[in-house]
Amino acid sequence: MTLAKYFYKRFFKHFFSIAIGLTLLFSFVEFFEKMVRVSNSTIITVLKFTALNFLPTFFDSFVLSTWLATCMLIKELHQQQEWETLSILNINNKKLFTLFFWAGTILSLISFTGKELFIHNITNKAETFRMEEFKQRSNKQLFNKWFMLSENLFCHFDYLNRQTNTGNKLTLLYMSKDTAPKKIIMCDTFHINEQTKKIMLTTGHIFNVATNEYKNIFNKQIELPNFYKQLELESQNLNIIHVSYHLWNSSATLPHSVKQSLFHILLKKLFNHLQLIFYTLLTFVLFFIIARTSTYKWILILLPYPLITIINTATNVI
């Protein structure tokens, strides 16, 4: 118990010192980057955004801070020759491995609780503020979107305002089982009924590919499966709770590709929290994988961050 308390005190001292330092550094850089690149904003506006984005930046620094804190603690124990002291006290590497594991687990829980339960709303507010103040447009406006509503129905629109639920240039493409076009509906303007979740097509036409029949439509109301649900997915900055909710409640109606995309997002977000455990353990293991007297161990403990970053990048590409 005394060893664990001593270990965690030193580890988390390094971690929070690094995390706060990185957050201040990133906020400082972001402040001046916005001041230089955004010409139509005042210093007060940039300060508001920096303050609003401070906590999300703090939690985003957890990955780098965890790795650096692990490296610093290992280096500190080595410089003060405490490895020898631990050996004399019959404290083996297995015990230290357990301590690093629980340190990473605690940080993963803090990351999960903070990001998914508390910081998520602040992140959304910061993103909304950035879009409205720096890009002069709302994140409630969607442009040029394709949705797969079912295995045989595709949807595209040029523009949709989620605040007014009005849009233009809506195209619905109905496919046969052999993936050949069956029917096409094109509409200049449309409106979404918030209560019924149905779509009102104001003016447009329907083209039946099989019969070559062309028909004009006026104020036609239609119901599209999963259209409103996919609008919610597109408009929200999803956290694990939202993704799990949509997978659980809409798995029977969502197209297979959409479910796969949601499942990928879920795994990605879980990995973002669990990787804190991997950083502590991998750094510790790489330090002891070769003889303790070898200088190569200091090179090996530098590998976890670029290695896991490459894995993250590869999974994003896939």
mmCIF file of C-alpha atoms in Angstrom, residues 93-292:
data_model
loop_
_atom_site.group_PDB
_atom_site.id
_atom_site.type_symbol
_atom_site.label_atom_id
_atom_site.label_comp_id
_atom_site.label_asym_id
_atom_site.label_seq_id
_atom_site.Cartn_x
_atom_site.Cartn_y
_atom_site.Cartn_z
ATOM 1 C CA ASN A 93 9.035 -5.910 -12.295
ATOM 2 C CA LYS A 94 5.728 -7.768 -12.116
ATOM 3 C CA LYS A 95 4.661 -5.590 -9.196
ATOM 4 C CA LEU A 96 5.706 -2.438 -11.039
ATOM 5 C CA PHE A 97 3.915 -3.656 -14.171
ATOM 6 C CA THR A 98 0.722 -3.888 -12.109
ATOM 7 C CA LEU A 99 1.208 -0.367 -10.784
ATOM 8 C CA PHE A 100 1.674 1.041 -14.300
ATOM 9 C CA PHE A 101 -1.388 -0.906 -15.450
ATOM 10 C CA TRP A 102 -3.582 0.615 -12.757
ATOM 11 C CA ALA A 103 -2.163 4.080 -13.403
ATOM 12 C CA GLY A 104 -3.192 3.759 -17.051
ATOM 13 C CA THR A 105 -6.581 2.354 -16.046
ATOM 14 C CA ILE A 106 -7.265 5.297 -13.714
ATOM 15 C CA LEU A 107 -6.384 7.746 -16.482
ATOM 16 C CA SER A 108 -8.629 5.847 -18.939
ATOM 17 C CA LEU A 109 -11.544 6.125 -16.513
ATOM 18 C CA ILE A 110 -10.893 9.836 -15.993
ATOM 19 C CA SER A 111 -10.692 10.326 -19.769
ATOM 20 C CA PHE A 112 -13.903 8.381 -20.374
ATOM 21 C CA THR A 113 -15.841 10.146 -17.615
ATOM 22 C CA GLY A 114 -14.587 13.588 -18.580
ATOM 23 C CA LYS A 115 -14.919 13.369 -22.358
ATOM 24 C CA GLU A 116 -18.073 11.297 -22.662
ATOM 25 C CA LEU A 117 -20.120 12.684 -19.769
ATOM 26 C CA PHE A 118 -18.969 16.240 -19.006
ATOM 27 C CA ILE A 119 -16.718 17.726 -21.680
ATOM 28 C CA HIS A 120 -18.783 16.554 -24.673
ATOM 29 C CA ASN A 121 -21.262 19.443 -24.427
ATOM 30 C CA ILE A 122 -18.453 21.965 -23.976
ATOM 31 C CA THR A 123 -16.728 20.565 -27.069
ATOM 32 C CA ASN A 124 -19.947 21.008 -29.070
ATOM 33 C CA LYS A 125 -20.278 24.602 -27.836
ATOM 34 C CA ALA A 126 -16.668 25.356 -28.769
ATOM 35 C CA GLU A 127 -17.178 23.876 -32.249
ATOM 36 C CA THR A 128 -20.411 25.861 -32.736
ATOM 37 C CA PHE A 129 -18.660 29.042 -31.584
ATOM 38 C CA ARG A 130 -15.748 28.383 -33.974
ATOM 39 C CA MET A 131 -18.055 27.837 -36.955
ATOM 40 C CA GLU A 132 -20.211 30.893 -36.286
ATOM 41 C CA GLU A 133 -17.506 33.380 -35.288
ATOM 42 C CA PHE A 134 -14.540 32.336 -37.429
ATOM 43 C CA LYS A 135 -16.132 30.715 -40.487
ATOM 44 C CA GLN A 136 -19.302 32.833 -40.500
ATOM 45 C CA ARG A 137 -21.609 29.849 -40.918
ATOM 46 C CA SER A 138 -23.583 27.558 -38.668
ATOM 47 C CA ASN A 139 -22.904 23.872 -38.110
ATOM 48 C CA LYS A 140 -26.666 23.492 -38.464
ATOM 49 C CA GLN A 141 -26.246 24.008 -42.207
ATOM 50 C CA LEU A 142 -25.456 20.888 -44.240
ATOM 51 C CA PHE A 143 -24.106 21.006 -47.788
ATOM 52 C CA ASN A 144 -23.898 18.360 -50.510
ATOM 53 C CA LYS A 145 -24.714 15.238 -48.470
ATOM 54 C CA TRP A 146 -25.317 11.657 -49.578
ATOM 55 C CA PHE A 147 -27.262 9.243 -47.334
ATOM 56 C CA MET A 148 -27.902 5.543 -47.778
ATOM 57 C CA LEU A 149 -31.405 5.244 -46.303
ATOM 58 C CA SER A 150 -31.822 1.542 -47.027
ATOM 59 C CA GLU A 151 -30.117 -1.101 -49.128
ATOM 60 C CA ASN A 152 -32.069 0.089 -52.195
ATOM 61 C CA LEU A 153 -32.650 3.798 -51.494
ATOM 62 C CA PHE A 154 -30.104 6.622 -51.728
ATOM 63 C CA CYS A 155 -30.625 10.287 -50.963
ATOM 64 C CA HIS A 156 -28.724 13.454 -51.852
ATOM 65 C CA PHE A 157 -29.356 17.140 -51.203
ATOM 66 C CA ASP A 158 -27.382 20.271 -52.039
ATOM 67 C CA TYR A 159 -28.337 22.233 -48.928
ATOM 68 C CA LEU A 160 -30.314 21.777 -45.703
ATOM 69 C CA ASN A 161 -30.809 24.228 -42.847
ATOM 70 C CA ARG A 162 -31.437 22.207 -39.670
ATOM 71 C CA GLN A 163 -32.753 25.247 -37.823
ATOM 72 C CA THR A 164 -35.574 25.886 -40.302
ATOM 73 C CA ASN A 165 -35.687 22.284 -41.661
ATOM 74 C CA THR A 166 -35.764 23.610 -45.228
ATOM 75 C CA GLY A 167 -33.496 22.646 -48.079
ATOM 76 C CA ASN A 168 -33.085 22.492 -51.839
ATOM 77 C CA LYS A 169 -32.095 20.128 -54.633
ATOM 78 C CA LEU A 170 -33.226 16.846 -53.088
ATOM 79 C CA THR A 171 -32.654 13.674 -55.130
ATOM 80 C CA LEU A 172 -34.002 10.231 -54.213
ATOM 81 C CA LEU A 173 -32.622 7.254 -56.105
ATOM 82 C CA TYR A 174 -34.560 3.994 -55.819
ATOM 83 C CA MET A 175 -32.571 0.916 -56.860
ATOM 84 C CA SER A 176 -33.680 -2.573 -57.819
ATOM 85 C CA LYS A 177 -32.210 -5.694 -56.215
ATOM 86 C CA ASP A 178 -29.676 -5.954 -59.031
ATOM 87 C CA THR A 179 -28.539 -2.345 -58.239
ATOM 88 C CA ALA A 180 -30.105 -0.873 -61.371
ATOM 89 C CA PRO A 181 -31.939 2.499 -61.089
ATOM 90 C CA LYS A 182 -35.676 1.953 -60.757
ATOM 91 C CA LYS A 183 -37.127 5.357 -59.909
ATOM 92 C CA ILE A 184 -35.724 8.870 -59.446
ATOM 93 C CA ILE A 185 -37.392 11.703 -57.548
ATOM 94 C CA MET A 186 -35.933 15.190 -57.909
ATOM 95 C CA CYS A 187 -37.165 18.193 -55.979
ATOM 96 C CA ASP A 188 -36.090 21.853 -56.101
ATOM 97 C CA THR A 189 -37.143 22.694 -52.533
ATOM 98 C CA PHE A 190 -38.312 20.600 -49.580
ATOM 99 C CA HIS A 191 -39.329 20.941 -45.947
ATOM 100 C CA ILE A 192 -39.060 18.495 -43.026
ATOM 101 C CA ASN A 193 -41.951 18.231 -40.572
ATOM 102 C CA GLU A 194 -40.349 18.110 -37.111
ATOM 103 C CA GLN A 195 -43.332 16.313 -35.535
ATOM 104 C CA THR A 196 -44.122 13.658 -38.130
ATOM 105 C CA LYS A 197 -40.545 13.354 -39.491
ATOM 106 C CA LYS A 198 -42.055 13.389 -42.994
ATOM 107 C CA ILE A 199 -40.736 15.395 -45.953
ATOM 108 C CA MET A 200 -42.817 17.837 -47.978
ATOM 109 C CA LEU A 201 -41.666 18.077 -51.593
ATOM 110 C CA THR A 202 -42.846 21.472 -52.834
ATOM 111 C CA THR A 203 -41.988 21.249 -56.537
ATOM 112 C CA GLY A 204 -40.253 18.517 -58.493
ATOM 113 C CA HIS A 205 -40.768 15.468 -60.660
ATOM 114 C CA ILE A 206 -40.690 11.680 -60.624
ATOM 115 C CA PHE A 207 -39.014 9.640 -63.354
ATOM 116 C CA ASN A 208 -39.786 5.923 -63.666
ATOM 117 C CA VAL A 209 -36.798 4.319 -65.377
ATOM 118 C CA ALA A 210 -38.606 1.118 -66.342
ATOM 119 C CA THR A 211 -41.527 2.834 -68.094
ATOM 120 C CA ASN A 212 -39.837 6.137 -69.010
ATOM 121 C CA GLU A 213 -42.773 7.873 -67.335
ATOM 122 C CA TYR A 214 -42.180 11.478 -66.268
ATOM 123 C CA LYS A 215 -44.512 13.076 -63.712
ATOM 124 C CA ASN A 216 -44.507 16.497 -62.043
ATOM 125 C CA ILE A 217 -45.216 16.738 -58.319
ATOM 126 C CA PHE A 218 -46.450 19.613 -56.147
ATOM 127 C CA ASN A 219 -46.575 19.624 -52.349
ATOM 128 C CA LYS A 220 -46.159 15.877 -52.113
ATOM 129 C CA GLN A 221 -45.538 14.456 -48.631
ATOM 130 C CA ILE A 222 -43.360 11.356 -48.350
ATOM 131 C CA GLU A 223 -41.849 9.321 -45.545
ATOM 132 C CA LEU A 224 -38.238 8.226 -45.875
ATOM 133 C CA PRO A 225 -36.838 5.469 -43.661
ATOM 134 C CA ASN A 226 -33.870 6.581 -41.537
ATOM 135 C CA PHE A 227 -33.623 10.034 -43.154
ATOM 136 C CA TYR A 228 -34.253 11.950 -39.943
ATOM 137 C CA LYS A 229 -32.116 9.504 -37.969
ATOM 138 C CA GLN A 230 -29.152 10.004 -40.294
ATOM 139 C CA LEU A 231 -29.609 13.769 -40.122
ATOM 140 C CA GLU A 232 -29.200 13.485 -36.356
ATOM 141 C CA LEU A 233 -26.063 11.394 -36.790
ATOM 142 C CA GLU A 234 -24.644 13.924 -39.260
ATOM 143 C CA SER A 235 -25.483 16.984 -37.147
ATOM 144 C CA GLN A 236 -24.249 15.680 -33.789
ATOM 145 C CA ASN A 237 -20.729 15.379 -32.468
ATOM 146 C CA LEU A 238 -21.336 11.841 -31.265
ATOM 147 C CA ASN A 239 -20.009 10.452 -28.018
ATOM 148 C CA ILE A 240 -19.982 6.808 -26.969
ATOM 149 C CA ILE A 241 -23.416 7.084 -25.334
ATOM 150 C CA HIS A 242 -25.000 8.474 -28.533
ATOM 151 C CA VAL A 243 -23.339 5.889 -30.770
ATOM 152 C CA SER A 244 -24.369 3.014 -28.489
ATOM 153 C CA TYR A 245 -27.941 4.364 -28.338
ATOM 154 C CA HIS A 246 -28.272 4.525 -32.136
ATOM 155 C CA LEU A 247 -26.763 1.068 -32.583
ATOM 156 C CA TRP A 248 -29.085 -0.433 -29.993
ATOM 157 C CA ASN A 249 -32.327 1.281 -31.029
ATOM 158 C CA SER A 250 -31.900 1.516 -34.800
ATOM 159 C CA SER A 251 -29.884 -1.571 -35.686
ATOM 160 C CA ALA A 252 -32.907 -3.244 -37.276
ATOM 161 C CA THR A 253 -33.612 -0.369 -39.700
ATOM 162 C CA LEU A 254 -30.220 1.180 -40.440
ATOM 163 C CA PRO A 255 -28.402 -0.017 -43.579
ATOM 164 C CA HIS A 256 -25.512 -2.385 -43.010
ATOM 165 C CA SER A 257 -22.896 0.154 -44.115
ATOM 166 C CA VAL A 258 -24.219 2.775 -41.675
ATOM 167 C CA LYS A 259 -24.157 0.267 -38.818
ATOM 168 C CA GLN A 260 -20.591 -0.620 -39.734
ATOM 169 C CA SER A 261 -19.648 3.056 -39.707
ATOM 170 C CA LEU A 262 -21.223 3.555 -36.272
ATOM 171 C CA PHE A 263 -19.527 0.444 -34.940
ATOM 172 C CA HIS A 264 -16.198 1.717 -36.236
ATOM 173 C CA ILE A 265 -16.790 5.061 -34.465
ATOM 174 C CA LEU A 266 -17.619 3.197 -31.246
ATOM 175 C CA LEU A 267 -14.446 1.091 -31.390
ATOM 176 C CA LYS A 268 -12.374 4.153 -32.253
ATOM 177 C CA LYS A 269 -13.677 6.107 -29.262
ATOM 178 C CA LEU A 270 -13.166 3.165 -26.916
ATOM 179 C CA PHE A 271 -9.606 2.767 -28.174
ATOM 180 C CA ASN A 272 -8.955 6.478 -27.587
ATOM 181 C CA HIS A 273 -9.571 5.879 -23.880
ATOM 182 C CA LEU A 274 -7.987 2.428 -23.579
ATOM 183 C CA GLN A 275 -4.793 3.485 -25.343
ATOM 184 C CA LEU A 276 -3.738 5.277 -22.145
ATOM 185 C CA ILE A 277 -3.263 1.818 -20.601
ATOM 186 C CA PHE A 278 -1.268 0.688 -23.639
ATOM 187 C CA TYR A 279 1.049 3.688 -23.354
ATOM 188 C CA THR A 280 2.000 3.009 -19.734
ATOM 189 C CA LEU A 281 2.439 -0.741 -20.210
ATOM 190 C CA LEU A 282 4.203 -0.633 -23.584
ATOM 191 C CA THR A 283 6.657 2.031 -22.431
ATOM 192 C CA PHE A 284 7.450 0.055 -19.274
ATOM 193 C CA VAL A 285 7.853 -3.257 -21.145
ATOM 194 C CA LEU A 286 10.093 -1.751 -23.837
ATOM 195 C CA PHE A 287 12.366 -0.351 -21.140
ATOM 196 C CA PHE A 288 12.985 -3.830 -19.698
ATOM 197 C CA ILE A 289 12.917 -5.812 -22.938
ATOM 198 C CA ILE A 290 16.695 -5.623 -23.191
ATOM 199 C CA ALA A 291 19.421 -5.416 -20.565
ATOM 200 C CA ARG A 292 18.955 -2.537 -18.166
#
